[in-house]
Short mmCIF file of C-alpha atoms in Angstrom, two decimals:
data_model
loop_
_atom_site.label_atom_id
_atom_site.label_comp_id
_atom_site.label_asym_id
_atom_site.label_seq_id
_atom_site.Cartn_x
_atom_site.Cartn_y
_atom_site.Cartn_z
CA MET A 1 43.87 153.94 37.56
CA LYS A 2 46.02 157.04 37.75
CA SER A 3 45.10 158.79 34.52
CA LEU A 4 42.39 158.60 31.88
CA ALA A 5 42.13 160.42 28.58
CA ILE A 6 38.76 160.71 26.84
CA VAL A 7 37.98 162.02 23.38
CA VAL A 8 34.39 163.07 22.91
CA ARG A 9 33.19 163.42 19.33
CA ASP A 10 29.44 162.91 19.39
CA ASP A 11 27.22 165.58 20.86
CA GLY A 12 23.62 165.19 21.99
CA TYR A 13 22.34 164.95 25.53
CA ASP A 14 22.26 161.16 25.70
CA LYS A 15 25.57 160.67 23.91
CA LEU A 16 27.41 162.94 26.29
CA LEU A 17 26.09 161.23 29.39
CA THR A 18 28.32 158.17 29.23
CA PRO A 19 31.71 159.90 28.81
CA LEU A 20 30.72 162.44 31.46
CA ALA A 21 29.57 159.70 33.86
CA PHE A 22 32.79 157.75 33.35
CA ALA A 23 34.85 160.89 33.93
CA TYR A 24 32.81 161.64 37.06
CA LEU A 25 33.39 158.15 38.44
CA GLN A 26 37.13 158.30 37.93
CA GLY A 27 37.54 161.94 38.89
CA ALA A 28 35.76 161.33 42.18
CA GLU A 29 38.17 158.52 42.89
CA GLY A 30 41.24 160.66 42.28
CA THR A 31 42.06 159.67 38.74
CA GLN A 32 43.45 162.51 36.61
CA VAL A 33 40.94 162.78 33.74
CA ASP A 34 41.63 164.80 30.59
CA MET A 35 38.77 165.22 28.13
CA LEU A 36 39.16 166.51 24.58
CA PHE A 37 35.96 167.65 22.86
CA VAL A 38 36.14 167.41 19.08
CA ASN A 39 33.73 167.87 16.19
CA TRP A 40 30.19 168.90 17.20
CA ALA A 41 30.83 167.93 20.83
CA VAL A 42 33.01 171.02 21.22
CA LEU A 43 29.79 173.03 21.50
CA ALA A 44 29.17 171.38 24.86
CA LEU A 45 32.05 173.56 26.17
CA THR A 46 30.00 176.70 25.59
CA GLU A 47 27.30 177.69 28.06
CA GLU A 48 24.69 178.02 25.30
CA GLY A 49 25.75 174.78 23.63
CA ALA A 50 25.76 172.83 26.87
CA HIS A 51 22.28 174.04 27.80
CA GLN A 52 21.02 173.24 24.31
CA GLN A 53 22.13 169.62 24.27
CA CYS A 54 19.17 167.47 23.46
CA ILE A 55 18.37 163.96 22.31
CA GLN A 56 18.40 163.63 18.56
CA GLY A 57 17.22 161.18 16.01
CA GLU A 58 14.89 158.29 16.68
CA HIS A 59 14.88 158.90 20.45
CA ALA A 60 14.24 162.67 20.25
CA ASP A 61 10.70 162.36 21.52
CA ARG A 62 11.97 160.88 24.80
CA ASP A 63 14.14 163.83 25.77
CA ALA A 64 12.05 164.94 28.72
CA TRP A 65 11.67 161.40 29.95
CA VAL A 66 15.41 160.80 29.89
CA ARG A 67 16.11 164.07 31.72
CA GLU A 68 13.71 163.13 34.43
CA ARG A 69 15.34 159.70 34.81
CA VAL A 70 18.81 161.32 34.92
CA GLY A 71 17.62 163.55 37.72
CA LYS A 72 16.27 160.59 39.63
CA ALA A 73 19.59 158.83 39.16
CA GLY A 74 21.18 161.70 41.06
CA LEU A 75 22.96 163.50 38.30
CA PRO A 76 22.22 167.12 37.40
CA GLU A 77 19.77 167.19 34.48
CA ASP A 78 21.59 169.93 32.61
CA ILE A 79 24.83 169.08 30.83
CA TYR A 80 26.49 172.31 32.02
CA ASP A 81 25.68 171.41 35.61
CA VAL A 82 27.19 167.98 35.05
CA ILE A 83 30.37 169.62 33.76
CA LYS A 84 30.48 171.86 36.85
CA ALA A 85 30.10 168.81 39.10
CA LEU A 86 32.99 167.08 37.37
CA LYS A 87 35.14 170.15 37.64
CA ALA A 88 34.39 170.32 41.35
CA THR A 89 36.17 166.99 41.85
CA GLY A 90 39.38 168.83 41.07
CA ASN A 91 40.56 166.02 38.85
CA VAL A 92 38.82 166.56 35.52
CA ASN A 93 40.13 168.83 32.78
CA PHE A 94 38.12 169.86 29.73
CA TYR A 95 39.81 170.85 26.50
CA ALA A 96 38.36 172.13 23.26
CA CYS A 97 40.05 170.88 20.09
CA SER A 98 41.29 173.91 18.14
CA LEU A 99 40.16 172.55 14.80
CA ALA A 100 36.64 171.86 16.11
CA ALA A 101 36.57 175.21 17.85
CA GLY A 102 37.44 176.94 14.60
CA ILE A 103 34.87 175.06 12.55
CA PHE A 104 32.00 175.13 15.00
CA GLY A 105 32.41 178.60 16.38
CA VAL A 106 33.98 178.23 19.84
CA ASP A 107 36.49 180.83 21.00
CA GLN A 108 37.89 182.23 24.20
CA ASP A 109 34.82 184.51 24.51
CA ASN A 110 32.23 181.73 24.63
CA LEU A 111 34.36 178.93 26.13
CA ILE A 112 33.04 178.05 29.59
CA PRO A 113 35.36 178.91 32.46
CA GLU A 114 35.45 175.28 33.53
CA ALA A 115 37.35 174.45 30.37
CA SER A 116 41.13 174.57 30.51
CA GLY A 117 41.49 175.99 27.02
CA ILE A 118 41.43 175.51 23.26
CA VAL A 119 44.26 173.17 22.43
CA GLY A 120 45.86 171.44 19.48
CA ALA A 121 44.99 167.81 18.96
CA SER A 122 48.69 166.96 18.59
CA TRP A 123 49.39 168.26 22.13
CA PHE A 124 46.46 166.33 23.57
CA LEU A 125 47.29 163.08 21.79
CA ASN A 126 51.00 163.23 22.58
CA ASP A 127 51.05 164.86 25.97
CA LYS A 128 47.82 163.53 27.46
CA ALA A 129 46.44 160.54 25.61
CA ALA A 130 49.79 158.85 25.00
CA HIS A 131 50.72 159.17 28.66
CA ALA A 132 47.37 158.22 30.09
CA GLU A 133 46.92 154.80 31.62
CA HIS A 134 43.74 154.35 29.64
CA CYS A 135 42.08 156.12 26.66
CA GLN A 136 38.47 156.16 25.60
CA TYR A 137 36.75 157.48 22.50
CA PHE A 138 33.09 158.41 22.30
CA MET B 1 28.95 138.85 62.99
CA ASN B 2 29.53 141.20 65.88
CA LYS B 3 27.39 144.30 65.74
CA LEU B 4 29.18 146.98 63.81
CA THR B 5 29.43 150.53 65.04
CA VAL B 6 28.47 152.65 62.06
CA THR B 7 30.06 156.06 62.06
CA ARG B 8 28.13 157.46 59.16
CA GLN B 9 25.38 156.33 56.86
CA LEU B 10 25.23 157.26 53.21
CA ASP B 11 21.86 156.72 51.61
CA THR B 12 22.04 156.51 47.83
CA SER B 13 18.62 154.90 47.45
CA GLY B 14 17.10 155.62 44.04
CA LYS B 15 20.35 156.89 42.64
CA CYS B 16 22.30 155.12 39.90
CA CYS B 17 25.83 154.93 38.62
CA PRO B 18 27.95 157.07 38.90
CA MET B 19 26.42 158.69 41.99
CA PRO B 20 26.84 155.86 44.58
CA ILE B 21 30.58 155.65 43.92
CA VAL B 22 30.96 159.41 43.57
CA GLU B 23 29.21 159.96 46.90
CA THR B 24 31.06 157.08 48.57
CA ASN B 25 34.38 158.71 47.67
CA VAL B 26 33.22 161.98 49.24
CA ALA B 27 31.74 160.38 52.34
CA MET B 28 34.87 158.34 53.07
CA LYS B 29 36.85 161.54 53.29
CA THR B 30 34.69 162.61 56.19
CA ILE B 31 35.46 159.66 58.45
CA HIS B 32 38.65 158.51 60.10
CA SER B 33 40.73 155.37 59.69
CA GLY B 34 38.99 152.46 61.40
CA GLU B 35 35.54 153.99 61.28
CA VAL B 36 32.71 152.41 59.34
CA LEU B 37 30.57 153.90 56.56
CA GLU B 38 27.26 152.25 55.84
CA ILE B 39 26.21 152.66 52.25
CA VAL B 40 22.55 152.10 51.43
CA ALA B 41 21.90 151.51 47.74
CA THR B 42 19.29 150.28 45.32
CA ASP B 43 21.42 150.40 42.18
CA PRO B 44 22.23 146.75 41.35
CA GLY B 45 25.48 147.93 39.82
CA THR B 46 26.78 148.54 43.33
CA ARG B 47 26.97 144.78 43.85
CA THR B 48 30.08 144.82 41.73
CA ASP B 49 31.09 148.47 42.06
CA ILE B 50 31.37 148.70 45.83
CA PRO B 51 33.46 145.54 46.40
CA SER B 52 35.68 146.50 43.49
CA TRP B 53 36.05 150.03 44.86
CA CYS B 54 37.01 148.69 48.28
CA GLU B 55 39.65 146.38 46.83
CA ARG B 56 41.09 149.19 44.72
CA THR B 57 41.21 151.76 47.45
CA GLY B 58 42.32 149.47 50.27
CA ASN B 59 39.21 149.98 52.35
CA ILE B 60 37.58 146.92 53.90
CA LEU B 61 34.17 145.68 53.00
CA VAL B 62 33.23 144.30 56.38
CA ASP B 63 29.73 143.09 55.63
CA THR B 64 26.86 143.36 53.20
CA ASP B 65 23.19 142.55 53.40
CA GLU B 66 20.13 142.93 51.24
CA THR B 67 16.50 143.28 52.18
CA ASP B 68 13.77 143.70 49.57
CA GLY B 69 16.22 145.03 47.00
CA VAL B 70 17.83 147.49 49.35
CA LEU B 71 21.57 146.81 49.67
CA HIS B 72 23.63 147.72 52.71
CA TYR B 73 27.45 147.86 52.55
CA TYR B 74 29.55 148.33 55.61
CA VAL B 75 32.97 149.69 54.76
CA ARG B 76 35.77 150.19 57.26
CA LYS B 77 38.18 152.95 56.29
CA SER B 78 41.75 151.73 56.05
#
């Protein structure tokens, strides 16, 4: 696979793990991965938001247990550290959806440096997703 | 099988997807064409992931073995 576009909508520690793990797999193999964070997930592209990701809902009481298991699996336990590891592959780009950024309070001041910017969804869908070999939505 | 000369061993024991594949990609960049990487793994997902990765990347899965749930993959760099 040469290129992969991923749209991430749902936030929460456990819900972010799968798209990040998939991006890590493909990025490590040389696939160009472009990830657009929309809705609440855009907060994962801020340092505070990334650190604050936790397990919600019916599984909330298992947060610490899951983090421990993630660490044992070899991944960094903190979402921000996972993002840094993905960035280090040199093949993964993170974008914040401008609509989500406006609604949920993400701007150039709190956007993590690993992110490539705040972008319009039209640009991402037409210039990234439409040209990617494969698209995923989480 | 003739005894393989392993150039480098990568031990991913205890780790799970995506780390065995992520670390295999990194390790393969450190060896030369014709050299062999031995990957040690306990993640059952590697049973499909490693052969698939080899086929995709053109590297050669020379041999595999399993002892007490510990998997060994011997991959020759193309």
